[in-house]
Each structure stands twice: as structure tokens, then as C-alpha cells.
Coordinates of C-alpha atoms and ligand atoms in Angstrom, one line a residue:
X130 CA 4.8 25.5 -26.4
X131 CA 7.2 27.7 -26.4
X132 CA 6.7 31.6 -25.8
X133 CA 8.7 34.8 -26.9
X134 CA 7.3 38.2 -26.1
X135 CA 8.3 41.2 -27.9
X136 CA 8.1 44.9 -27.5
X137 CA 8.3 47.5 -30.4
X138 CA 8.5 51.5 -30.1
X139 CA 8.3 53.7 -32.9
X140 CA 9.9 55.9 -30.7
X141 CA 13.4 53.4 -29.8
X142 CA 15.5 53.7 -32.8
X143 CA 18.6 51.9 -33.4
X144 CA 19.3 53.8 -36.5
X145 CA 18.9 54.5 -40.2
X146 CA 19.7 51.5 -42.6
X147 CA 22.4 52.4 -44.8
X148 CA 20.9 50.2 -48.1
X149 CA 24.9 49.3 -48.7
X150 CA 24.4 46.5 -45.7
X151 CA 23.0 44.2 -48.4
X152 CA 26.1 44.3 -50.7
X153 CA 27.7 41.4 -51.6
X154 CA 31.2 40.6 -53.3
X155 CA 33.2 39.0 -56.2
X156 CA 36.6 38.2 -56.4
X157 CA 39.1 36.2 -58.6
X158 CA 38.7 33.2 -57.5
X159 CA 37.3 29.7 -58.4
X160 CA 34.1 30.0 -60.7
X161 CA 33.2 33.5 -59.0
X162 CA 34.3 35.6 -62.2
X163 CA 35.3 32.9 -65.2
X164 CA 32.0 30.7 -65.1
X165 CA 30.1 32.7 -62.5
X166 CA 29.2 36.1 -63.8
X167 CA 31.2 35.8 -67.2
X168 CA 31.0 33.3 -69.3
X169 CA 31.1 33.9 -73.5
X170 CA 29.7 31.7 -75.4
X171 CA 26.9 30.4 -72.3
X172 CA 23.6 30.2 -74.2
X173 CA 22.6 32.9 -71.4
X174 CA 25.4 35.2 -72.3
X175 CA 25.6 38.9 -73.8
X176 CA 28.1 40.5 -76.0
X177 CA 30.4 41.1 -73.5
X178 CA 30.1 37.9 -71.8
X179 CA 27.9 38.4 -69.0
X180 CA 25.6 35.7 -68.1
X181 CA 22.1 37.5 -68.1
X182 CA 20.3 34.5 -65.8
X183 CA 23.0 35.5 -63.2
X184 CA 22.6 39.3 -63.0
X185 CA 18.8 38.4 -63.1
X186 CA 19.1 36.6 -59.9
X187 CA 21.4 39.5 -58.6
X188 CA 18.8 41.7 -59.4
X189 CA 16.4 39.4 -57.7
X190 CA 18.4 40.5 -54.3
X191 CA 18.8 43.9 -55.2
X192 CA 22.0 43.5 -54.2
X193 CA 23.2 47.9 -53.8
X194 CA 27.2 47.9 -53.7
X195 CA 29.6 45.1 -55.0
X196 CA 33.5 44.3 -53.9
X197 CA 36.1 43.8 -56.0
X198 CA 38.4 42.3 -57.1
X199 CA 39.4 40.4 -54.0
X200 CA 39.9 39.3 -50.9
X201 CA 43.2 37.5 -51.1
X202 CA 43.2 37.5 -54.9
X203 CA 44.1 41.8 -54.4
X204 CA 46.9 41.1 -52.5
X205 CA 49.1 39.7 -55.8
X206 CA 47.3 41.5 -58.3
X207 CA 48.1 44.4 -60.6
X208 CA 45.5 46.2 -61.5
X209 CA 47.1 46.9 -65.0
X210 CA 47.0 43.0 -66.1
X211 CA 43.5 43.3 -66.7
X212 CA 42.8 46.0 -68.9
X213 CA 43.4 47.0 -72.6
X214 CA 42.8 44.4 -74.8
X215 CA 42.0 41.3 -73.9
X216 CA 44.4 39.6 -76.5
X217 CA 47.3 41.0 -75.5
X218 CA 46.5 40.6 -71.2
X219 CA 48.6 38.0 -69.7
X220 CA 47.7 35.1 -68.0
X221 CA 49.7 34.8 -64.5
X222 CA 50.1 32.2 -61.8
X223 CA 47.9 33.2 -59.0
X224 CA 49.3 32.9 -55.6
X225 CA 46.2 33.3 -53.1
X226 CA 44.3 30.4 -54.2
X227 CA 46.9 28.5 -56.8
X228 CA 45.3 29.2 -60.2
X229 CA 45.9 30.4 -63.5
X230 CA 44.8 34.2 -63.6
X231 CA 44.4 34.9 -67.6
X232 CA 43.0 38.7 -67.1
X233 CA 40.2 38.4 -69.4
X234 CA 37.9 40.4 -66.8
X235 CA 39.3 43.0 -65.1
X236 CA 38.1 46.4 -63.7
X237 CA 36.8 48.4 -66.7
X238 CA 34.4 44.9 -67.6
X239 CA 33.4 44.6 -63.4
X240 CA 32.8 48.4 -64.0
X241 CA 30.0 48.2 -66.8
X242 CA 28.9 44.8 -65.3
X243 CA 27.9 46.1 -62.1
X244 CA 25.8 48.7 -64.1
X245 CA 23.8 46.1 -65.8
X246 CA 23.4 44.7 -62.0
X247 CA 21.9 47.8 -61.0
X248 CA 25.0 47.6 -58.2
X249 CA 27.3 50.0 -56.8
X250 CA 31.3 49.2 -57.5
X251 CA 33.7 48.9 -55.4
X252 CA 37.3 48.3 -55.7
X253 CA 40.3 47.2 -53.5
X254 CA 43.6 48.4 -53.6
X255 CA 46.5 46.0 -53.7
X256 CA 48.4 46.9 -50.4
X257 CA 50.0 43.4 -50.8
X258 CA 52.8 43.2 -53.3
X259 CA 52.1 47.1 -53.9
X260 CA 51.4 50.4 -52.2
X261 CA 50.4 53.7 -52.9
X262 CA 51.6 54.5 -56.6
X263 CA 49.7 51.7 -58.1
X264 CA 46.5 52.8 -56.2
X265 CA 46.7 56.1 -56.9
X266 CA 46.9 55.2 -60.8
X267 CA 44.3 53.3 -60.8
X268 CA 41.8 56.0 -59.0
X269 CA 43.4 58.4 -61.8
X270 CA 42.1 55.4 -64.2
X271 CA 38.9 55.0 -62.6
X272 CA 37.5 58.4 -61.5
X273 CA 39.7 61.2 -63.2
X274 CA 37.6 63.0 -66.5
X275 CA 40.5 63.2 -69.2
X276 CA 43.5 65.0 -70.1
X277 CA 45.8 62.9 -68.0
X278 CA 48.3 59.3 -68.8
X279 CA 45.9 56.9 -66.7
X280 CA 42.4 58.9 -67.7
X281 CA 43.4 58.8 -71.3
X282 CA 44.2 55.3 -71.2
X283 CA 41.1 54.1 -70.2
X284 CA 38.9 56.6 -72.6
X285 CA 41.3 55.0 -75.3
X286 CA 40.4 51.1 -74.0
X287 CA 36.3 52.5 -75.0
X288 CA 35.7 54.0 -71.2
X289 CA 35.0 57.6 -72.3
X290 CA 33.2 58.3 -69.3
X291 CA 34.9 57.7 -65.9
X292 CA 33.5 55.0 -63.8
X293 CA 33.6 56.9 -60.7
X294 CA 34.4 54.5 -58.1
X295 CA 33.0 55.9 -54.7
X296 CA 34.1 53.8 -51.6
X297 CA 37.8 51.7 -52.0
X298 CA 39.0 49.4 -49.5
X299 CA 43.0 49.5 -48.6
X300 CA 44.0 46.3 -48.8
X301 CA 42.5 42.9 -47.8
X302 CA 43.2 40.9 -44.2
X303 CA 46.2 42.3 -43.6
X304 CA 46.5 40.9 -40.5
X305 CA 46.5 37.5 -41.5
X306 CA 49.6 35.4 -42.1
X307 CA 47.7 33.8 -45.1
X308 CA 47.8 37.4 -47.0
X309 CA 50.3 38.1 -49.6
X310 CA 52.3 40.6 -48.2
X311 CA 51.2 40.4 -44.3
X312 CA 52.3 42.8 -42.7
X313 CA 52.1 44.2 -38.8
X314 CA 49.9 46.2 -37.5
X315 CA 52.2 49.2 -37.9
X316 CA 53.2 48.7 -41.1
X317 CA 50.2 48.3 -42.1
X318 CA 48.8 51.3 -40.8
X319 CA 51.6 53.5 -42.3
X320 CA 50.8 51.7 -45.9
X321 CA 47.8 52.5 -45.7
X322 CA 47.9 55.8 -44.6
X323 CA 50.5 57.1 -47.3
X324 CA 48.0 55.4 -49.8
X325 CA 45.1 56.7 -48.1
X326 CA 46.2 60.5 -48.5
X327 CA 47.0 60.0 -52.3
X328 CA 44.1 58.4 -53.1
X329 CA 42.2 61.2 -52.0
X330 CA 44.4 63.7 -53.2
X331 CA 43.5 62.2 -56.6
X332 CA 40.0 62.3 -55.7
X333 CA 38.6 63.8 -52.8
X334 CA 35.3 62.7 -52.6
X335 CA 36.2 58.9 -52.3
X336 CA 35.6 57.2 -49.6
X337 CA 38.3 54.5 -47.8
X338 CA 38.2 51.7 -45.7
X339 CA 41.0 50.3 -43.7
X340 CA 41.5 46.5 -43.0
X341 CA 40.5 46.0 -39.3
X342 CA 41.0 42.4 -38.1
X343 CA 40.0 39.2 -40.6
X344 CA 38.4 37.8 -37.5
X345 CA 37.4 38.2 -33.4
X346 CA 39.5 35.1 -33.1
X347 CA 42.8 36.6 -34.5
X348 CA 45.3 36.9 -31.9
X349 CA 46.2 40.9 -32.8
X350 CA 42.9 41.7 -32.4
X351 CA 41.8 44.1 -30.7
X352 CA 45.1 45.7 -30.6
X353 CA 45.1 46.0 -34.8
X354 CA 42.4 47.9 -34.5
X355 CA 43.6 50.2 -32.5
X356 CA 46.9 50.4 -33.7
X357 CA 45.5 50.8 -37.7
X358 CA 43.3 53.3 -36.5
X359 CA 46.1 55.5 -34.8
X360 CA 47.9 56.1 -38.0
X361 CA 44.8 56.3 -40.7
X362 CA 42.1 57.8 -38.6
X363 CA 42.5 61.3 -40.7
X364 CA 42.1 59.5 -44.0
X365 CA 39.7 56.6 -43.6
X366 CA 36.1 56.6 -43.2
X367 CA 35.3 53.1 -42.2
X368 CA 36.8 50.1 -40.9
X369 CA 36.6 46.2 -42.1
X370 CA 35.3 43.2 -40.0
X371 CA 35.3 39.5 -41.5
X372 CA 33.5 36.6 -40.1
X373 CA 32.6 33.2 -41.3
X374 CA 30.8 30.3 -39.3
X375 CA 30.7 26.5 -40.0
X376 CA 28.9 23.4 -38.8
X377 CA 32.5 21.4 -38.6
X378 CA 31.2 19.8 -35.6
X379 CA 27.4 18.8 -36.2
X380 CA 26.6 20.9 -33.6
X381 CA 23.6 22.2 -34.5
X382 CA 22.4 24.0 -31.5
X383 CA 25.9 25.8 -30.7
X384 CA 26.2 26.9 -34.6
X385 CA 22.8 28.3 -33.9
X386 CA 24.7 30.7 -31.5
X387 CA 27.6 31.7 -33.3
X388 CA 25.8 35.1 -34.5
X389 CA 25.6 36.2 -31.3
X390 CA 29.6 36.5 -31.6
X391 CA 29.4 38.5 -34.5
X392 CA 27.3 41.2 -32.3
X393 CA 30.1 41.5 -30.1
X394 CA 32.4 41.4 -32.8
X395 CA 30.6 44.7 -34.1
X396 CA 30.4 46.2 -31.0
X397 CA 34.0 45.6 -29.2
X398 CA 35.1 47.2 -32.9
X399 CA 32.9 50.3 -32.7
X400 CA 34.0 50.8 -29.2
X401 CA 38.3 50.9 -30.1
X402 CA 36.6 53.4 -33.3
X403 CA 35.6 55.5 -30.6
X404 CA 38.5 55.3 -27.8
X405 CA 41.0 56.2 -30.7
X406 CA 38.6 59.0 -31.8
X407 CA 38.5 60.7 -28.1
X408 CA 42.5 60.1 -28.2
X409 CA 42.9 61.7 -31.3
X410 CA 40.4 64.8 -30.3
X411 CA 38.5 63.9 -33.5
X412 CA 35.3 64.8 -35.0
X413 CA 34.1 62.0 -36.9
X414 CA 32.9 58.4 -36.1
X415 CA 34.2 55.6 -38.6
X416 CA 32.1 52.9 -39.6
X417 CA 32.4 49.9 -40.1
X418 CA 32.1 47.9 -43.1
X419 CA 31.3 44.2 -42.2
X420 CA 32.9 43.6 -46.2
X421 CA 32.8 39.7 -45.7
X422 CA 30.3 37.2 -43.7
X423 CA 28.7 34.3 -44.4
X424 CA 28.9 30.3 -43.2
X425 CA 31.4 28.8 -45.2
X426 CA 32.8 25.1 -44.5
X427 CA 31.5 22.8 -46.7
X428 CA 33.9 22.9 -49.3
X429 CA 37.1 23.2 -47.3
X430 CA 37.9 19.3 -47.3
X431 CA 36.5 19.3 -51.1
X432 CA 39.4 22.4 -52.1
X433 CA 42.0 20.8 -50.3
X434 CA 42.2 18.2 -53.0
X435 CA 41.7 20.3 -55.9
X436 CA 45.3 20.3 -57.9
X437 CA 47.2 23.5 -58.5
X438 CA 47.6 26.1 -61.3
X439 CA 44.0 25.5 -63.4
X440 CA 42.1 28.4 -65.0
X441 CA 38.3 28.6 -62.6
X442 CA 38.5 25.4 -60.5
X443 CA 35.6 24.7 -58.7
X444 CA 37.1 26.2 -55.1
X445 CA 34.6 26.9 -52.0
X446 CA 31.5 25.8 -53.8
X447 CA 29.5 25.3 -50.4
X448 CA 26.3 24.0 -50.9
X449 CA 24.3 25.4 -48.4
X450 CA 21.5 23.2 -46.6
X451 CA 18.4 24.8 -44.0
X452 CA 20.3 25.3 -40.8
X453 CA 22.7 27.4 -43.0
X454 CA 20.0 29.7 -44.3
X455 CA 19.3 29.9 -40.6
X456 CA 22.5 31.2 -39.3
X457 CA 22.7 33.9 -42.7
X458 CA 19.0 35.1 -41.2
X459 CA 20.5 35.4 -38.1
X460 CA 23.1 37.5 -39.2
X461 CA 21.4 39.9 -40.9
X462 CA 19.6 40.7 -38.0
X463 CA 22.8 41.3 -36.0
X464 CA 23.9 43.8 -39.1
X465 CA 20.5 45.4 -38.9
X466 CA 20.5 45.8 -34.8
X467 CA 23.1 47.2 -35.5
X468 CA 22.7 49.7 -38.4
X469 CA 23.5 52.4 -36.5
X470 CA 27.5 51.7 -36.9
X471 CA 27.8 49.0 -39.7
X472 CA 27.0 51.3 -42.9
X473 CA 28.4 48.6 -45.1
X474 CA 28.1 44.8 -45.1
X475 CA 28.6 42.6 -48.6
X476 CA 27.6 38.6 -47.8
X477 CA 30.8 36.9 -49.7
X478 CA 30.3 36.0 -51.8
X479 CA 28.0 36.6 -54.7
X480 CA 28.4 33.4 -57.4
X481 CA 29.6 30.1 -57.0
X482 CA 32.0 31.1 -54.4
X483 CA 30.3 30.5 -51.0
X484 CA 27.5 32.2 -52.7
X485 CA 23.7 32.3 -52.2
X486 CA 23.6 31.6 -56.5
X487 CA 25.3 28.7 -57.9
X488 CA 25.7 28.2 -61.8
X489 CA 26.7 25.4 -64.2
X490 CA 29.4 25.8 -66.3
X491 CA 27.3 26.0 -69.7
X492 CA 24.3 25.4 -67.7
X493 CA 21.6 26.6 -65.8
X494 CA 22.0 28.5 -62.2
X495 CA 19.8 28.0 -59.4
X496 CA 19.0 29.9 -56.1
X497 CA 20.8 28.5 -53.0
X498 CA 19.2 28.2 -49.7
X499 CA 20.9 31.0 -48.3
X500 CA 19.9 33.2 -50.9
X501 CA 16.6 33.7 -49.2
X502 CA 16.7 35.8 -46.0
X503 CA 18.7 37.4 -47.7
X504 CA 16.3 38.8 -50.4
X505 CA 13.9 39.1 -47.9
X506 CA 16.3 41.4 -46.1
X507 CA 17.2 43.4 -49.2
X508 CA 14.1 43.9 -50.3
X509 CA 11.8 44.8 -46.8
X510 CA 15.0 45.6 -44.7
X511 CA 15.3 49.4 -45.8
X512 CA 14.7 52.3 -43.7
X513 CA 15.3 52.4 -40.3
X514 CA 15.8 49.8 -37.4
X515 CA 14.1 50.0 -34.5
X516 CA 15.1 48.0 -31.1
X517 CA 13.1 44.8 -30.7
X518 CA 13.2 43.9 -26.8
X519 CA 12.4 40.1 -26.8
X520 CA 11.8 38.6 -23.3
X521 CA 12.3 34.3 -24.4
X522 CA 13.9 31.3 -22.7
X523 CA 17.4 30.9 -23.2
X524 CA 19.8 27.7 -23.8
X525 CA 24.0 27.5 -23.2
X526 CA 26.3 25.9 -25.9
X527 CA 29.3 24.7 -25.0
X528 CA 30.6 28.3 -26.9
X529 CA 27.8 30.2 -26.0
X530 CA 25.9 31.0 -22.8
X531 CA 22.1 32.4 -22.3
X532 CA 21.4 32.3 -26.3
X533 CA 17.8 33.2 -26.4
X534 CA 15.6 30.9 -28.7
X535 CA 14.3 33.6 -31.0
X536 CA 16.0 36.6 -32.3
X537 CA 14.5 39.5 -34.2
X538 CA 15.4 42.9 -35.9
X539 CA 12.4 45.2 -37.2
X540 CA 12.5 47.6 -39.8
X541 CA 10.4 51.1 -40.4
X542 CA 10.2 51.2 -44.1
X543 CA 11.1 55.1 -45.9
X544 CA 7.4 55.6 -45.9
X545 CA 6.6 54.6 -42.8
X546 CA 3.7 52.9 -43.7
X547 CA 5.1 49.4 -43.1
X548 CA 7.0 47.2 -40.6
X549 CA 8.6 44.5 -41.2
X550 CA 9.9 41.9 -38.6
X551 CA 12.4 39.4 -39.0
X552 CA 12.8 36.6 -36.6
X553 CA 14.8 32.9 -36.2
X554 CA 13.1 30.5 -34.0
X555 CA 16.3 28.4 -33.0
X556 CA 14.5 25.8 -31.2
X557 CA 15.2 22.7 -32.9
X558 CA 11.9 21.5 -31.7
X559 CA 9.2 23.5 -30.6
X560 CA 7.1 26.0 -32.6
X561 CA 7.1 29.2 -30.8
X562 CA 4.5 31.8 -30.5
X563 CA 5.6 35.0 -30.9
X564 CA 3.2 38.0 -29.9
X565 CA 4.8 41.4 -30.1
X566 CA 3.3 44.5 -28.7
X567 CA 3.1 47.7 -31.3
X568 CA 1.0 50.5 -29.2
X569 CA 3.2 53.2 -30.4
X570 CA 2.8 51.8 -34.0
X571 CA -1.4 52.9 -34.2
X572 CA -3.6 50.2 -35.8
X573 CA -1.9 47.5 -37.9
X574 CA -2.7 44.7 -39.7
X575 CA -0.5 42.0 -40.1
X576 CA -0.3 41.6 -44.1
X577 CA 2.3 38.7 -44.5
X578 CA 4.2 36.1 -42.9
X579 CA 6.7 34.2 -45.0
X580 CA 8.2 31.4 -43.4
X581 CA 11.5 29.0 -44.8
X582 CA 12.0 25.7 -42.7
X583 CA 12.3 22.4 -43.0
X584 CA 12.0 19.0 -41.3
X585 CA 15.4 18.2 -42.5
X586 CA 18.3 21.2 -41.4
X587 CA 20.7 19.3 -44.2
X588 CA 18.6 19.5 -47.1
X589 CA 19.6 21.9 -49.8
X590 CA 18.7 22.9 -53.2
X591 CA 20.9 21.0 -55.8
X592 CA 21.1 20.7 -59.2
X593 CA 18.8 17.6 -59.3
X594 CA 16.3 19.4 -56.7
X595 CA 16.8 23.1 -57.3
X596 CA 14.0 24.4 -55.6
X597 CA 13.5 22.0 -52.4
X598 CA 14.2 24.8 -49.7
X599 CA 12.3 27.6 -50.8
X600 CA 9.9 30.0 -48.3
X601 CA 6.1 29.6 -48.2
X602 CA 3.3 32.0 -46.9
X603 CA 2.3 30.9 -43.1
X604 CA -1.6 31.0 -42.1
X605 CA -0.8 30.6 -38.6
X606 CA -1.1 34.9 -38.0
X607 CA -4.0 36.4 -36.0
X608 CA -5.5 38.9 -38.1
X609 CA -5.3 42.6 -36.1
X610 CA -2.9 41.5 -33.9
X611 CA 0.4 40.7 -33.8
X612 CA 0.7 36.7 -32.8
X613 CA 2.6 34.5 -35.0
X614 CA 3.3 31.1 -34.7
X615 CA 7.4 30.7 -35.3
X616 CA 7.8 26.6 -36.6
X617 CA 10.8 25.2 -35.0
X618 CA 14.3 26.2 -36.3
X619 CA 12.7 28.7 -38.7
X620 CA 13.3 31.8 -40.5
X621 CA 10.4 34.8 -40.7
X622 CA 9.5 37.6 -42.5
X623 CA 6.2 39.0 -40.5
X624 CA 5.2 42.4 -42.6
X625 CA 2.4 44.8 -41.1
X626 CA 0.9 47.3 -42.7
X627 CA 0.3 50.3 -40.4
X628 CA -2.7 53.1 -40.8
Ligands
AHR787 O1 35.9 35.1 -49.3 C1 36.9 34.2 -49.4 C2 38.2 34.7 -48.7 O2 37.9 34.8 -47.3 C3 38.7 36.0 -49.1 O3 39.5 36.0 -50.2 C4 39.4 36.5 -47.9 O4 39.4 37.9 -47.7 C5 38.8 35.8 -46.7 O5 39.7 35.1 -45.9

């Protein structure tokens, strides 16, 4: 049987856990919006359209900060199609994923649906088709009190109060030739400068992120990161990272591995941050706000074949299967190892869209697979992160070398008076036991230890089976001490209570 050996210190810290890591996104595509969140006349739906069974299972993930309204969707839109009434909003041929955009949600209804979510807004800036007039408006919109053109306009569409947007992103995957409105890395960082400084001049106590690269694998990258940086580094307070994995090649082992790319991708980012900081004589560190990650490539061959120009097609619907909740756990360990940089992280996305819920049109929604480690990391993953040195046996991938079989984070809840380790077993077929030693911790007493696995990596929860990947309570824990059995290819949620 296979053995992993752990070490825990109260004393090694990676950092606090900014709660915003377990944010999550919506934008204007597919059944995301029209049929995800907002749906009028769904049995489950409130006045305003909101479908209360999906902002239940939102709650359910406690999901703190939500993006908006795009992704590639922001780089075509404007802003001021979607508000006023709904009557009168036009209905527009939208470019990034080929629909039919008809504007009946738009920022004042993300606004006062994110409230009923219990979730944090925030917006993104069109620096596509558009640049700094149209975002500074629509902070005036948002965040100004009264008195003025844009604050006046939305008190008279019933927003008397200001929403008070706190953290905008400039633009979406600028880099990428995909993006409306791609632009270099120097263009892009004047854009987004000259936005950047009117934004805040609107409101100063906003807080921006630039677009760093859509991907490790981009060819500009690291360069756009450094070349962004040069020209907003005054103005910005965090920078973007994007990743997505897949299984194209049934290669379960290797996809396994892939997270261990998105900790380099984290760190190679955080290093430019700093280089261009000691160039630039600054003071402050930017962050980085991992704004888009998940596994998504189920539905790519699926969305090729879906025809052009139709109000919410069914578009990245993934349907996500064991091995996929796997690689999600694993990367919400990388984002909390690494919470001492990543302040910000939102799993993209939250409905329908490569999403951890999925919905029927008119029907019933359901939780996916992935939706799991991820609750389980929203809801014990908050307070600070300390280092977990594991000493394990390691396999190569034909991507990755020396991946060790189990990876873990561990978190020191607010009160300190719990500790809750996360862990992947990757072995696709050996248990492993996993003993971890706490002396620094005092006495404590293991209270917990959820599991989710399965026999089958490809089975999912569908419409037909909704709940046949869902996590169970493991007996296989020595009480007093910490030794856990870890099934094969499984994820773990061990929770200790501490005296
Ligand atoms: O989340 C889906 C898409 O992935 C987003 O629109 C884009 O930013 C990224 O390429």
C-alpha cells in the first residue's frame, strides 16, 4: 500500500486566505444568464426572474465575489444596451460566441441578483470595441450617489442607491487573437492605463485588475506580463491568470498532473509582478486574480455544431464525470498553497456554462460533480494556509515529470480552533495511507473525513442520475491521530478539531 507522510506547523504559514478565491463567474453566454440564473416564468422563479433553486445552490457554495458580464461576451458589449427598460433594450448579434444578445439582463439586474446570492459583484470593462469613456460612465452609473447624467439615470431606472462595485477587471484576454478587439501588448497596456486612471478618478476606492496572459501556453507570455505591467503598475492592483484543462487524450494519469502547471503558472506571474515592481522603485505588490479556471472540453466538439445567431443555445455545457472533480480539487489546493499572492480566483463558470450547477430549461437543476471540492473548499477553506510538506512516491507523464501521488493544502480556520486538510490521492489504483504529523498543533482529534470517489472516473451526475457522484463520510480514520486511509484516485476533506 501506498504511503504519503505529511508534516504540518502552526508556525509555517503560507498566508492569509483572501475568502474572494472561491468566486466564481457569469457571463453572456449560452444558458449561463437566459435559462441559467434568469429565467421568468420557471415554476422556481421570483418577480424579477431569478430562479430561487439556482441561487440556493449558489448559496450552497457560498460562492463570496461574482464576474461579470464576460469573458469574451465584454469585449463587444455596451454596457448601455442592457439597462432602462427592458422593452425598449435591443437585441444585438453577438460576436464572441455567435448569438442573439436581447439585453433583458444587464448590470443593474446582475447587481440586485448577486445580493440575493449573498455574492460580491464584479464588473468588466469593455476594452474591446471600447475604452475609457464608456468605462468611466458606467463606474459614474454604478458607484456615484446622485446629482450627476449617469447617477441620475440609474436612480431614474429604480436603482436609488448606488451599487458600489468594488473590484473591475480592464478588459478580458486581451492577448488572445480570439478577443474582439486584440490588441498587443503595448496597446493594451496604454488602454488600460488611460482607463485605469479615470476609473479611479471617478472613484477612488475601486479596485482594478489588468488582463495578464489567457494562458502559460500563449506565445507572449511571459513578456505581456511584463510589458502590461510597465505601463499600468500605478493604477492596477491585481493581475489576471486563465487556465483550463481537458482529458482530450484519455490520459488519465497525465491530466492528473496538469495542476501542477497551474502552480508554476501562479508563480512565474508573481515573480514578473515583482521584477517590474523593483524596476519601477514601487511600493506595492499586485496580486493576482486567477478570474477563470476550471476543466473544460467536453462540450467543445458538441458547440462546434451548434448553428449561429440563437437566443441561449446550449454552448459549453460540459458534463463533468469523477476524474474531473479530481483535477478542480486539485486546483483549489494550488490556489490555496498559494494564498499568499492569488487574492482572487472565480471557477468559470457558475451555471450551465462549464459550471459545477447545471439547470433545465423549465426544469429542475442538479449539482455537478465538480461542484463538490469546491463547497468543501468554500466552506472549511477560510482562514489561513499553512505549508503541508508531503514526502510520497512520484510518477512522470509524458507532460509532467516527478508528480507526487497525493497533494494537499491545510487550512487554520479564523478561530483557530480547527484544521482542515484537503488532499487528492492520484493513484489510479492504490489506497494510500496518509499520516500527518501536527506537534505544533497541541492535542487533536480528527472529527471528519469526507471522501468523493468512484470505481468509474467517467461517471457523472445526469439528469436521469443526478446524485450518483456525491461525497460520503469515511471510517477508515484513527481516532487521536492523524492516519487516514486516501481510496485510490480520491478527493478528501480530513477536519480536526484542535484543543
Ligand atoms: O469561460 C469561457 C471563456 O473562456 C471566456 O469567455 C474567455 O474569457 C475564456 O477564453
Amino acid at each position: 500500500m501506498r504511503q504519503a507522510k505529511a508534516v504540518i506547523d502552526k508556525q509555517n504559514v503560507v498566508g492569509p486566505i483572501d475568502k474572494r478565491i472561491y468566486g466564481s463567474f457569469i457571463e453572456h453566454l449560452g444558458r449561463a444568464v437566459y435559462g441559467g440564473i434568469f429565467e421568468p416564468g420557471h415554476p422556481q422563479a421570483d418577480a424579477s426572474g431569478f430562479r430561487e433553486d439556482v441561487i440556493g445552490l449558489v448559496k450552497e457554495l457560498d460562492v463570496p465575489i461574482i464576474r461579470y458580464p464576460g469573458g469574451n461576451f465584454v469585449s463587444g458589449y455596451n454596457w448601455e444596451d442592457g439597462i432602462g427598460p427592458a422593452e425598449k433594450r435591443p437585441c444585438r448579434l453577438e460576436l464572441a460566441w455567435f448569438s442573439l444578445e436581447t439585453n433583458r439582463f444587464g448590470t443593474d439586474e446582475f447587481a440586485a441578483w448577486a445580493k440575493k446570492a449573498g455574492a460580491e459583484p464584479m464588473l468588466a470593462v469593455n476594452l474591446g470595441t471600447r475604452g475609457p469613456d464608456a468605462a468611466r460612465n458606467l463606474v459614474e452609473y454604478c458607484n456615484h450617489p446622485g446629482g450627476t447624467y449617469w447617477s441620475d439615470l440609474r436612480k431614474s431606472n429604480g436603482h436609488v442607491d448606488p451599487h458600489n462595485i468594488k473590484v473591475w477587471c480592464l478588459g478580458n484576454e486581451m492577448d488572445g487573437e480570439w478577443q474582439i478587439g486584440h490588441k498587443t501588448a503595448d496597446e493594451y497596456g496604454r488602454i488600460a492605463c488611460e482607463t485605469a486612471k479615470v476609473m479611479k478618478w471617478v472613484d477612488p476606492t475601486i479596485e482594478l485588475v489588468a488582463c495578464g496572459s489567457s494562458g502559460i501556453g500563449m506565445s507572449t507570455f511571459p513578456d505581456w506580463e511584463k510589458t502590461i505591467l510597465k505601463h499600468t503598475y500605478t493604477h492596477v492592483d491585481y493581475v489576471s491568470l486563465h487556465t483550463y484543462y481537458g482529458n482530450h487524450e484519455n490520459d488519465t494519469a497525465n491530466f492528473l498532473a496538469k495542476p501542477v502547471n497551474m502552480d508554476r503558472f501562479i508563480k512565474t506571474v508573481a515573480s514578473v509582478c515583482d521584477a517590474v515592481k523593483a524596476k519601477k522603485r514601487g511600493k506595492k505588490d499586485i496580486r493576482l486574480s486567477f478570474d477563470e479556471w476550471n476543466v473544460w472540453y467536453h462540450s467543445n466538439l458538441p458547440d462546434s455544431k451548434v448553428p449561429r445567431w440563437q437566443e441561449a443555445p446550449p454552448l459549453l455545457e460540459d458534463i463533468y464525470n469523477m476524474e474531473d472533480a479530481l483535477v478542480v480539487g486539485l486546483m483549489l489546493i494550488v490556489l490555496i498553497n498559494n494564498a499568499d499572492r492569488v487574492k482572487m480566483a472565480c471557477i468559470a463558470q457558475i451555471v450551465n456554462v462549464i459550471a459545477p450547477i447545471m439547470t433545465e430549461t423549465g426544469g429542475a437543476c442538479r449539482r455537478q460533480t465538480i461542484f463538490y471540492p469546491f463547497k468543501h473548499a468554500s466552506m472549511f477553506g477560510r482562514g489561513a494556509a499553512l505549508k503541508v510538506n508531503i514526502d510520497c512516491s512520484r510518477y512522470d507523464t509524458k507532460e509532467t515529470p516527478a508528480v507526487s501521488y497525493v497533494d494537499a493544502a491545510a487550512v487554520l480556520s479564523e478561530d483557530c480552533r480547527s484544521l482542515t486538510i484537503f488532499a487528492v490521492n492520484r493513484d489510479l489504483k492504490e489506497e494510500c495511507v496518509f499520516t500527518c504529523g501536527l506537534r505544533s498543533l497541541g492535542d487533536v482529534s480528527v472529527s471528519e473525513h469526507i471522501v468523493l470517489a468512484d470505481d468509474d472516473l467517467k461517471a457523472a451526475n445526469t439528469k436521469a442520475a443526478p446524485e450518483r457522484i456525491r461525497p460520503v463520510k469515511a471510517s477508515s480514520v484513527k481516532k487521536g491521530i492523524l492516519e487516514a486511509r486516501l481510496p485510490k484516485a480520491s478527493w478528501n476533506v480530513i477536519r480536526l478539531s484542535l484543543a
